[in-house]
Short mmCIF file of C-alpha atoms and ligand atoms in Angstrom, two decimals:
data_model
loop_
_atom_site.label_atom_id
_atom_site.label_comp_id
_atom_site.label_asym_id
_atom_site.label_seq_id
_atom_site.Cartn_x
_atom_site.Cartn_y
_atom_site.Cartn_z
CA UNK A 1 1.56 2.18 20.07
CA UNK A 2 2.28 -0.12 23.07
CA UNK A 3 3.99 2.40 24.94
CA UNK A 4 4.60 6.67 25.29
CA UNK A 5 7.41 8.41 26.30
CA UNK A 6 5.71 10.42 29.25
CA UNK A 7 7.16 13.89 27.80
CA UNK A 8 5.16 12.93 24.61
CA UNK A 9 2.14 11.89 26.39
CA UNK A 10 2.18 15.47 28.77
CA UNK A 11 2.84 17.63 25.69
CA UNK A 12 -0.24 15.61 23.97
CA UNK A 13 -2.63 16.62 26.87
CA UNK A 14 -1.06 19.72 26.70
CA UNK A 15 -0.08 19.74 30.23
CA UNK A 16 3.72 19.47 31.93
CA UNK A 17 5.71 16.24 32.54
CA UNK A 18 6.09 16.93 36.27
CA UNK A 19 2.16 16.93 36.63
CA UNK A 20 1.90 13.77 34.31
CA UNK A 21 4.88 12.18 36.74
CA UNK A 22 3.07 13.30 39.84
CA UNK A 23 -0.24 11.52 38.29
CA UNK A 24 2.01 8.70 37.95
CA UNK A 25 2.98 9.12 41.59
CA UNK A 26 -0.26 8.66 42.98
CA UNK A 27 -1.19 5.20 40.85
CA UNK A 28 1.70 3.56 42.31
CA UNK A 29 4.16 4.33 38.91
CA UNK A 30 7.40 5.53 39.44
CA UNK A 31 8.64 7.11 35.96
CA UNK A 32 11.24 9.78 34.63
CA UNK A 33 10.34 11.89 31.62
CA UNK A 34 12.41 10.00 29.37
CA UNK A 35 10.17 6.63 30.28
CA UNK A 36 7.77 5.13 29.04
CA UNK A 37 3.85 3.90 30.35
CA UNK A 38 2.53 1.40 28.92
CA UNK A 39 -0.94 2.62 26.85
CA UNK A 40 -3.31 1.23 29.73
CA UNK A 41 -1.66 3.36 31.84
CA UNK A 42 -1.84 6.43 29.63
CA UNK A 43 -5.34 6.08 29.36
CA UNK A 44 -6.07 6.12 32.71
CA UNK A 45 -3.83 9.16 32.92
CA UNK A 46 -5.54 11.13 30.53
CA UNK A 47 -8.89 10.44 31.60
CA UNK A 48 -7.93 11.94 35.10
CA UNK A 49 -6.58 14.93 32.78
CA UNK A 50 -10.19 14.74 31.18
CA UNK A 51 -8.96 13.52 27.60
CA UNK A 52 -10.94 10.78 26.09
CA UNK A 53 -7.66 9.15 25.11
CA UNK A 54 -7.80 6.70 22.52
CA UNK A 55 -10.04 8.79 19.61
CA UNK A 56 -8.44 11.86 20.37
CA UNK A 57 -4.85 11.06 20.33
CA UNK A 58 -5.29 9.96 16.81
CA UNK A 59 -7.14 12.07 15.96
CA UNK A 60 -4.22 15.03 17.09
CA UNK A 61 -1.72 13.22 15.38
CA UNK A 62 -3.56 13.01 12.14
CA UNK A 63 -4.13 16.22 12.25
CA UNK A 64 -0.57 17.60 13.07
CA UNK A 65 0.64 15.03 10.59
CA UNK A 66 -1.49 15.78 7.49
CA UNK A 67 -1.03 19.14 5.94
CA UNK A 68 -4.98 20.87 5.36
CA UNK A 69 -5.04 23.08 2.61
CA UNK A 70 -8.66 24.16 1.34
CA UNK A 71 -9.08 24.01 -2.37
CA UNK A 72 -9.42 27.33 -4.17
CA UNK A 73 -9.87 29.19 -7.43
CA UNK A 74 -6.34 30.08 -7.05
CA UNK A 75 -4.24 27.26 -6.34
CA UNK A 76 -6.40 24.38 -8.39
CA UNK A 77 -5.23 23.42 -11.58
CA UNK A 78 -6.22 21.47 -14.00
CA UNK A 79 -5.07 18.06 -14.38
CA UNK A 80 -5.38 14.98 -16.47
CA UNK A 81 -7.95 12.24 -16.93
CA UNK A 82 -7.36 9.03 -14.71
CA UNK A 83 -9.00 6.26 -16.63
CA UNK A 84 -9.32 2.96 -15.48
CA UNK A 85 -9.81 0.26 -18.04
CA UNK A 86 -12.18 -2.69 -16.50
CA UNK A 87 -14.06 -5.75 -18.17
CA UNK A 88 -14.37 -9.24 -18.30
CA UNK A 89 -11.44 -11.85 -18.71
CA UNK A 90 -10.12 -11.68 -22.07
CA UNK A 91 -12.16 -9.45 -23.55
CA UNK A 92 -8.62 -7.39 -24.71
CA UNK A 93 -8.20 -4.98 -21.80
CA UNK A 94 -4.22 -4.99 -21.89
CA UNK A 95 -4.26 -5.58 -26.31
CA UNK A 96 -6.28 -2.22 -26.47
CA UNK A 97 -3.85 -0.41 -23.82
CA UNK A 98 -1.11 -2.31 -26.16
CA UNK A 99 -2.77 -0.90 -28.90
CA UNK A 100 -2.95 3.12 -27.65
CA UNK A 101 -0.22 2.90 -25.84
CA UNK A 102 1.94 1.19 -28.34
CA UNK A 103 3.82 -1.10 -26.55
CA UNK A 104 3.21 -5.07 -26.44
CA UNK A 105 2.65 -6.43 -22.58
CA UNK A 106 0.43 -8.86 -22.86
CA UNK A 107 3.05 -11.35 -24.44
CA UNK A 108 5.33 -10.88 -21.34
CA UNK A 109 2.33 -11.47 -18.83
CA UNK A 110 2.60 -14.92 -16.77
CA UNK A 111 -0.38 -16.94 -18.61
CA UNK A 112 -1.71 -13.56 -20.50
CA UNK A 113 -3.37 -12.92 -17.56
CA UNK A 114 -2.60 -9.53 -16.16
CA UNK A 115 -1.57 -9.81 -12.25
CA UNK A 116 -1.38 -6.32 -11.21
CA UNK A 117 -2.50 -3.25 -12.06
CA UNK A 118 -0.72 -1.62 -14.25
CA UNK A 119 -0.15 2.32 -14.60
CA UNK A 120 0.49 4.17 -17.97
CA UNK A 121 0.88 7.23 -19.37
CA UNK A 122 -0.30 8.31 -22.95
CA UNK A 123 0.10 11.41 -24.70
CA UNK A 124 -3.96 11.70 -27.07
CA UNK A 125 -4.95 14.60 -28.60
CA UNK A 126 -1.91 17.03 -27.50
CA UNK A 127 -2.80 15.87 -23.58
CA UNK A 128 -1.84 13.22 -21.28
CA UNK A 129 -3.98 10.81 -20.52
CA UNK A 130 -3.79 8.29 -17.47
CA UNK A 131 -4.45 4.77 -18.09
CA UNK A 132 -4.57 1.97 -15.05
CA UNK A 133 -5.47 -1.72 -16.18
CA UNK A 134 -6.91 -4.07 -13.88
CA UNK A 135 -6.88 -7.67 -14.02
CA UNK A 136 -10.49 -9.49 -15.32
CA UNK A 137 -10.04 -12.48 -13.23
CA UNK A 138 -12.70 -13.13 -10.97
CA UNK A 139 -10.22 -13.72 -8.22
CA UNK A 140 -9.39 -9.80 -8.31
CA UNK A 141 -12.53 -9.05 -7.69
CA UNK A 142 -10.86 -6.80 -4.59
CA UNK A 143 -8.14 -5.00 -6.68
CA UNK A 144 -10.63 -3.71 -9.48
CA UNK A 145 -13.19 -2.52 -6.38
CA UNK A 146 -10.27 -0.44 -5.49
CA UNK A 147 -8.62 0.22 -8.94
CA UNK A 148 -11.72 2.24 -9.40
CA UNK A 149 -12.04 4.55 -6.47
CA UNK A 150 -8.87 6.87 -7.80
CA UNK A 151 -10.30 7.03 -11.28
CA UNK A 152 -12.50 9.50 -13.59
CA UNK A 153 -13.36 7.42 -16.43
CA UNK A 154 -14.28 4.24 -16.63
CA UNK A 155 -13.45 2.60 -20.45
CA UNK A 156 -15.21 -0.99 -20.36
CA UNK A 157 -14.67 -3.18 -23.03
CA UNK A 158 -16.73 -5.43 -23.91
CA UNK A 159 -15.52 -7.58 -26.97
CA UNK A 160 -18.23 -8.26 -29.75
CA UNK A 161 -18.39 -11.55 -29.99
CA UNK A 162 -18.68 -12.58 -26.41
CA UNK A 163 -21.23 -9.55 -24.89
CA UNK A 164 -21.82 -9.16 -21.39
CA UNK A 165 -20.68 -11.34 -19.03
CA UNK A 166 -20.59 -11.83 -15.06
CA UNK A 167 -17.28 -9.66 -14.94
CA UNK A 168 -18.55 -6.69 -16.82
CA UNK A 169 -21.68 -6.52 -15.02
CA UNK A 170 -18.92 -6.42 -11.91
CA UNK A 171 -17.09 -4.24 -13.88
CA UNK A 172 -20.45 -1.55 -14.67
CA UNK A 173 -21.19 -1.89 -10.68
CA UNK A 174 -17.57 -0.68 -9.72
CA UNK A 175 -17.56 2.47 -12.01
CA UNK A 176 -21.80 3.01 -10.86
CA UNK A 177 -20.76 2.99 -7.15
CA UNK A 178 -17.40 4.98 -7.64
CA UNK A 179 -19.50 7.18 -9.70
CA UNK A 180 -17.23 6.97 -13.30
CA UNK A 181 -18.25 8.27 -16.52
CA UNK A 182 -18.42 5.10 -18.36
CA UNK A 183 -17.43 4.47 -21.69
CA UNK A 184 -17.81 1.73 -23.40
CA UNK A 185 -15.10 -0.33 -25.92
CA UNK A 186 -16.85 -2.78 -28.22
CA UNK A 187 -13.68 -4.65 -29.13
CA UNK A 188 -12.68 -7.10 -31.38
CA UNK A 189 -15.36 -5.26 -34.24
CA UNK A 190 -12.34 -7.56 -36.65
CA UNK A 191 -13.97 -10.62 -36.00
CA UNK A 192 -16.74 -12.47 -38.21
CA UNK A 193 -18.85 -12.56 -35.59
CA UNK A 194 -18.65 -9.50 -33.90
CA UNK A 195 -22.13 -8.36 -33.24
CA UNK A 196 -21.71 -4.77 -31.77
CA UNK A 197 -25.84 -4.58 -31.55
CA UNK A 198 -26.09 -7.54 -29.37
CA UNK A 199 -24.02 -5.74 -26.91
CA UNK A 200 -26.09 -2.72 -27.41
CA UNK A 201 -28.94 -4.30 -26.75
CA UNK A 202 -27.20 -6.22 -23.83
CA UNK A 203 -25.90 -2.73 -22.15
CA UNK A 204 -29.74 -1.49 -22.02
CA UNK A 205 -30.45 -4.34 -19.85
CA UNK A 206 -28.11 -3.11 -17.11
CA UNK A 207 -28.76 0.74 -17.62
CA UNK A 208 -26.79 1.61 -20.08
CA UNK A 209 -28.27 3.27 -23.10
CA UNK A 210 -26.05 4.25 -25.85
CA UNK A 211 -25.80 7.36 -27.31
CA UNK A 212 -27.22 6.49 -30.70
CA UNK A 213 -30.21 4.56 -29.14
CA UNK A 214 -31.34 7.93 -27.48
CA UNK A 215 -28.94 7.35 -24.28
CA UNK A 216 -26.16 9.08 -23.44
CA UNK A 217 -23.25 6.45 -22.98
CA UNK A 218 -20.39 6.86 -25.57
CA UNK A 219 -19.86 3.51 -27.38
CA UNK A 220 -16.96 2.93 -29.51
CA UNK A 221 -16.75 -0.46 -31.52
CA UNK A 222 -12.75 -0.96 -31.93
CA UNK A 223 -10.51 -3.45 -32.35
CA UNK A 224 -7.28 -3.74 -30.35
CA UNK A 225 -5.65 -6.44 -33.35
CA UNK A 226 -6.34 -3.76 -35.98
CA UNK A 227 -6.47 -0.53 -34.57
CA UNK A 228 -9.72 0.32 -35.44
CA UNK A 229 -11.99 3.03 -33.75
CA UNK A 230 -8.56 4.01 -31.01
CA UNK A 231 -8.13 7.31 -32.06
CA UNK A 232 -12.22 8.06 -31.72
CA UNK A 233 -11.47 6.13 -28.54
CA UNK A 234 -9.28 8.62 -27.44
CA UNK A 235 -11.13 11.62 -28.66
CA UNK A 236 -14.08 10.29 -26.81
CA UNK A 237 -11.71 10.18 -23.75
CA UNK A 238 -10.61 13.49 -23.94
CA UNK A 239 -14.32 14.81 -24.50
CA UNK A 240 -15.34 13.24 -21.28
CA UNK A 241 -12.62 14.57 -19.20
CA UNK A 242 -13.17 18.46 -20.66
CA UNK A 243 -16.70 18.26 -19.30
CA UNK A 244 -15.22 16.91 -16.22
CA UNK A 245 -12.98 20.09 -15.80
CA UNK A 246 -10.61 17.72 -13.63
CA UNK A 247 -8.12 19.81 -11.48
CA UNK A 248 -5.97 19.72 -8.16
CA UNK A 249 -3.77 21.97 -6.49
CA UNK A 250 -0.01 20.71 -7.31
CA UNK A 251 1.61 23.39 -5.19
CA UNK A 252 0.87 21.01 -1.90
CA UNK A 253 2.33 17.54 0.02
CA UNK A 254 1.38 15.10 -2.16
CA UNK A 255 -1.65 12.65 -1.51
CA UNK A 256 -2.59 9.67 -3.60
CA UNK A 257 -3.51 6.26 -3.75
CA UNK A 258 -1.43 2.94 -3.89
CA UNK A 259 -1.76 1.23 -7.12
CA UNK A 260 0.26 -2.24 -6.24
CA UNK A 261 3.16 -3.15 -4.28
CA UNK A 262 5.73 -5.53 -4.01
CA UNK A 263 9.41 -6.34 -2.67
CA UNK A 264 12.19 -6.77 -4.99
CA UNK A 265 14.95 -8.94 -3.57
CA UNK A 266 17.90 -6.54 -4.48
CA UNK A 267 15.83 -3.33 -4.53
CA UNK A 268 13.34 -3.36 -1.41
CA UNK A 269 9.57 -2.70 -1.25
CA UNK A 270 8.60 -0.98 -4.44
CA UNK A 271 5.27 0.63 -4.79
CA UNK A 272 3.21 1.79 -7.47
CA UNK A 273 1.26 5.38 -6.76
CA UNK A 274 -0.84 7.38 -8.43
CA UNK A 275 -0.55 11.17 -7.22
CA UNK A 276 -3.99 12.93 -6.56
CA UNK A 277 -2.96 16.25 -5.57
CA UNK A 278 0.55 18.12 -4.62
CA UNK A 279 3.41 17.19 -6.39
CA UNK A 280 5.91 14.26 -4.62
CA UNK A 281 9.96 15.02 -4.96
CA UNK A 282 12.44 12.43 -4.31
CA UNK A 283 13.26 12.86 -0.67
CA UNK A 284 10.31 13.43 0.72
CA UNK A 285 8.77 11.59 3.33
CA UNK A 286 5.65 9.54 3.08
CA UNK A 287 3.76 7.23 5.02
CA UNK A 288 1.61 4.65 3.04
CA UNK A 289 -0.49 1.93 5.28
CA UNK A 290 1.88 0.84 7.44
CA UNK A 291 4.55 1.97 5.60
CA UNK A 292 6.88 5.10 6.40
CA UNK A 293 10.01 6.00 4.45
CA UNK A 294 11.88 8.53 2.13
CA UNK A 295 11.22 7.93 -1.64
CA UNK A 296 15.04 7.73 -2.75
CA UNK A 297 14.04 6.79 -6.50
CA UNK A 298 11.45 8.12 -8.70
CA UNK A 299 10.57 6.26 -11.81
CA UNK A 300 7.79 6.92 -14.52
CA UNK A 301 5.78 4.66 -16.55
CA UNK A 302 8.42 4.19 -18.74
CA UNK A 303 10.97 3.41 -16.48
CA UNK A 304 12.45 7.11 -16.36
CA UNK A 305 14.01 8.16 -12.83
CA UNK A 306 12.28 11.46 -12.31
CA UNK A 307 12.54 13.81 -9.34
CA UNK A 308 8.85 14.71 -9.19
CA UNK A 309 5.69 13.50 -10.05
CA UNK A 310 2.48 16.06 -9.82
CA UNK A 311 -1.23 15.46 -10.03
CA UNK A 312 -2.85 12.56 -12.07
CA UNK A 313 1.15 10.71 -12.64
CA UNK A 314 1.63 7.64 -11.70
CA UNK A 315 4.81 6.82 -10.73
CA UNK A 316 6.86 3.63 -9.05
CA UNK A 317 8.79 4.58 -6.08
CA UNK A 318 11.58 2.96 -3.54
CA UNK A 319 12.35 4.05 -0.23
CA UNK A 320 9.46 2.32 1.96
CA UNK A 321 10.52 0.22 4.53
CA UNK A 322 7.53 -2.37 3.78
CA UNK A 323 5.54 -3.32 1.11
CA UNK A 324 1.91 -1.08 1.59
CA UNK A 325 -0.92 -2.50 0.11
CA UNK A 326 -2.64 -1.94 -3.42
CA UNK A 327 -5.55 0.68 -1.93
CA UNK A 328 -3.65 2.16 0.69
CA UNK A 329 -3.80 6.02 1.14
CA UNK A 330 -0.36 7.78 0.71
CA UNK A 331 0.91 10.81 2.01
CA UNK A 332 3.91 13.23 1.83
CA UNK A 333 4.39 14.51 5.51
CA UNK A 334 6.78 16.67 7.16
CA UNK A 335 7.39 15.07 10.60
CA UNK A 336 9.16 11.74 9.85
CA UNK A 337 8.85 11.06 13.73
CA UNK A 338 5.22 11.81 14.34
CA UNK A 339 4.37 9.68 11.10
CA UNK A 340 6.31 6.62 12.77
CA UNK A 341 3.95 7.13 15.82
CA UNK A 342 0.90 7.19 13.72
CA UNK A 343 2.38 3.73 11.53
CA UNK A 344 3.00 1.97 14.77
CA UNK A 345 -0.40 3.38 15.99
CA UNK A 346 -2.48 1.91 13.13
CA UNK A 347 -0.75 -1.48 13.49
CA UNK A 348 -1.63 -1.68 17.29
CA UNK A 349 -5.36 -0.82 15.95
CA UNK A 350 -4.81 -3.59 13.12
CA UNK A 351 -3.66 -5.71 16.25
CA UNK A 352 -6.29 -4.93 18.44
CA UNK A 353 -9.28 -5.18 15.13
CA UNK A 354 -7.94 -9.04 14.86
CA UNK A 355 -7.85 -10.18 18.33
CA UNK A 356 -11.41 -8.88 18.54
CA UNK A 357 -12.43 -10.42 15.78
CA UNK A 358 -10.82 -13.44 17.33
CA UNK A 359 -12.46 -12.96 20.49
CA UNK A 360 -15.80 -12.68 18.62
CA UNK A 361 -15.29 -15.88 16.60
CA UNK A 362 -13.77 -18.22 19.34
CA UNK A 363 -17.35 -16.85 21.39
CA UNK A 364 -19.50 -17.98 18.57
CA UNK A 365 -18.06 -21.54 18.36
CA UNK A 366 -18.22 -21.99 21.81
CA UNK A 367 -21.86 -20.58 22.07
CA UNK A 368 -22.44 -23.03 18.91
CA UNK A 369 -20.87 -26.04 20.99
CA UNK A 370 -23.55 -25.70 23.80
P1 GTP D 1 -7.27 -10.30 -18.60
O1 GTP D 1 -6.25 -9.28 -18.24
O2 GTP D 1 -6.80 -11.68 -18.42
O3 GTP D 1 -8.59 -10.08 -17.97
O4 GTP D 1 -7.57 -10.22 -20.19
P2 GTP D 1 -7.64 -8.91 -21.08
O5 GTP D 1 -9.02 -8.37 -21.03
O6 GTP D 1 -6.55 -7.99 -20.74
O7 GTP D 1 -7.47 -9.52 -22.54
P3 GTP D 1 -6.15 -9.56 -23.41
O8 GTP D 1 -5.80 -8.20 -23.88
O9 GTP D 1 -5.13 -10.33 -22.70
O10 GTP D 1 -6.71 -10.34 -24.68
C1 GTP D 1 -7.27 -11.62 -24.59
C2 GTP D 1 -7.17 -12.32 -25.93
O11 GTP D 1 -8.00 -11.64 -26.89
C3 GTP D 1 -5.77 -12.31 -26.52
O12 GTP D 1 -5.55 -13.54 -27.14
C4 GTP D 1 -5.81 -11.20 -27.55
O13 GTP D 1 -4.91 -11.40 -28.60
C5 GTP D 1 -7.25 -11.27 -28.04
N1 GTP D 1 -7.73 -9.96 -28.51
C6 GTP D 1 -7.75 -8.82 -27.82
N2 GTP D 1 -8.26 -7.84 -28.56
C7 GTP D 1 -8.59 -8.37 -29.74
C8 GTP D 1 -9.20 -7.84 -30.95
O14 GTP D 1 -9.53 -6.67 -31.09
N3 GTP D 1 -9.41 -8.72 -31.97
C9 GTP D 1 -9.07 -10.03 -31.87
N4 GTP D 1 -9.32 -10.80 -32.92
N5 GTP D 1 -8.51 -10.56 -30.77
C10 GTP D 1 -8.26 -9.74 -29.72
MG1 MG D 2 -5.14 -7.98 -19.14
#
C-alpha cells in the first residue's frame, strides 16, 4: 500500500503506537495513531525497529490471511478427476465435449472458435468427471499454459485425418511440464480418410508410445459426429484417475484457481473458478488477484444457483469487485480487512514491477542512442 495507519504498522512490528509515534518524533514526523506514514517512512521505521520491512510485512499478512491446514489421512478425501481437453485448432475439442457432455456449444461460439475456457461437469461411469476446454488458437497460447496447471488429465485429440500439428505438439508440452497423464483422442475415426496409424506413428516421434505399440499411453480413436469410442473414452478417464487416487480435504477455506473472467454490464465482474480444496459457500469472502469481495451468487455448470461448491467443481461466481484474471489464485479468507491490505499491497508491487521495468527499458534505449 501507499500508506499505514501507524496503529497497524506498531501492532505489525509488534511493538506500541506511542514508541512508533516517538520514532516518528525524532525523524521530524508529527503523527497521531489514527494517521497515516507514507511506506518510505515506514520502512525506515521498521528498520530502526530491526524489521526488514518490505518481505516481511507480506509475508505476515499472507500468513495471517491464508488459513494452513496440513493434509492428513483424516481429513483428505477423495475427489474427482479435473481433465483438461487440449489440441490443435479444429481438431473437435468442444464437438467431443458436445458429444459426452450432450449439449451443442460449438454452434453458439462466435466463429466456432472457442474464446474462453469453458468448465463442465459430467456424470461417467456412476462419478463426476471435470471437464475444462481450452481454446486451439495459437493466439491462446497463454490461457492453455495455464488451463493446464489445475488439471489431472490431459485428453488430447488429435483428429485422424489431419495428425500432429504445431498446436498439439504445444498442447503435449503443456500436459509434459504440468506433469498430466495424457490421453490421447483420435477423432474424427468417421471420416474416409482417417488414418489413426499415422497418428500413432506421429505420437512416437514426440514420446508418446501407445499402449498397443508396447507404450503405455491410452489411445482412443472416436468420433465426436458419431459417437464412437466416448464411452471407452470415458472409461479410460475414469481408469486414469483411480490410479491417481485424487483427493483434498473439503472441510477447509476454499482455494482454487481462476478459470476466466469477465464483467457483465448488469451483473458485475463474473468469474469462473475451479475449487481445489475446501468447500466455498455463498457469503464467503475471497480475494482473487486483485480482486476482493463476497461471492453473493453461486452458479454451476449448468447454470444452477448453488450455495456451495467443494473440491474438483467448477463453479461461476458474482460478488468481486473487479474482474481477476484467468490463472489467478483464489482464496476464501476470514479477515475481509487484512485481505484488502494484501489486494492493495500486490497492486503497489504490480505498480512498482512496471515502473521498473520502465526504468529498465527507457535505460536501454538511451544506452542504445549513445
Ligand atoms: P477450436 O476450439 O477452434 O480450437 O476447435 P475445436 O478443436 O474445439 O474443434 P470443433 O469442435 O469446433 O470442431 C471443428 C470442426 O470439426 C467442426 O466443423 C466440427 O463439426 C468438426 N468435427 C469435430 N469432430 C468431428 C468428427 O468426429 N467427425 C467429423 N467428421 N467432423 C468433426
Ligand atoms: Mg473449441
Amino acid at each position: 500500500p501507499d500508506e499505514i495507519v501507524v496503529s497497524e504498522l506498531a501492532s505489525r512490528l509488534k511493538v506500541t503506537a506511542a514508541d512508533v509515534i516517538k520514532k516518528l518524533f525524532s525523524l521530524g514526523v508529527m503523527v497521531t495513531i489514527n494517521q497515516s506514514v507514507d511506506y518510505d517512512t515506514a520502512c525506515i521505521v521498521a528498520e530502526e525497529f530491526g524489521a526488514k520491512v518490505t518481505k516481511e510485512v507480506v509475508v505476515s499478512i499472507e500468513e495471517r490471511l491464508f488459513e494452513e491446514v496440513e493434509d492428513t489421512e483424516e481429513n483428505l478425501q477423495p475427489r474427482s478427476p479435473v481433465v483438461v481437453v487440449m489440441g490443435h485448432v479444429d481438431h473437435g475439442k468442444t464437438s467431443l465435449l458436445d458429444r459426452i457432455r450432450h449439449a451443442n456449444v460449438t454452434s453458439g461460439e462466435a466463429g466456432g472458435i472457442t474464446q474462453h475456457i469453458g468448465a463442465y461437469r459430467v456424470k461417467a461411469g456412476g462419478r463426476d468427471i471435470t471437464f475444462l476446454d481450452t481454446p486451439g488458437h495459437e493466439a491462446f497460447t497463454a490461457m492453455r499454459a495455464r488451463g493446464a496447471l489445475a488439471t489431472d488429465i490431459a485428453i488430447l485429440v488429435v483428429a485422424a485425418d489431419d495428425g500432429i500439428m504445431p498446436q498439439t505438439v504445444e498442447a503435449i508440452n503443456h500436459a509434459k511440464a504440468a506433469n498430466l497423464s495424457i490421453i490421447v483422442a483420435i477423432n474424427k475415426m468417421d471420416k474416409p480418410t482417417a488414418n489413426p496409424d499415422k497418428v500413432k506413428q506421429e505420437l512416437t516421434e514426440h514420446g508418446l508410445v501407445c499402449e498397443e505399440w508396447g507404450g503405455d499411453v491410452i489411445c482412443v480413436p472416436v468420433s465426436a459426429k458419431t459417437g464412437e469410442g466416448i464411452d471407452e473414452l470415458l472409461e479410460m478417464v475414469n481408469l486414469t484417475a483411480d490410479v491417481l487416487e485424487l483427493k483434498a480435504n473439503p472441510d477447509r477455506l476454499a482455494k482454487g484457481v481462476v478459470i476466466e473472467a469477465r464483467i457483465d454490464k448488469g451483473r458485475g465482474p463474473i468469474a469462473t473458478v475451479l475449487v481445489q480444496s475446501g468447500t466455498l459457500h455463498t457469503g464467503d469472502t475471497i480475494i482473487a488477484g486483485t480482486a476482493v469481495g463476497r461471492v453473493r451468487v453461486m452458479r454451476d455448470d449448468k447454470g444452477k444457483a448453488v450455495k456451495e461448491a467443494g473440491p474438483s467443481v467448477p463453479v461461476e461466481i458474482m460478488g468481486l469487485a473487479e474482474v481477476p484474471s484467468a490463472g489467478d489464485d483464489f482464496a476464501a479468507v476470514e479477515d475481509e480487512k487484512l485481505a484488502r491490505e494484501l489486494v492493495e499491497k500486490r497492486k503497489f508491487d504490480a505498480k512498482e514491477e512496471q515502473f521498473k521495468l520502465y526504468k529498465k527499458v527507457s535505460l536501454d534505449n538511451l544506452f542504445s542512442q549513445i
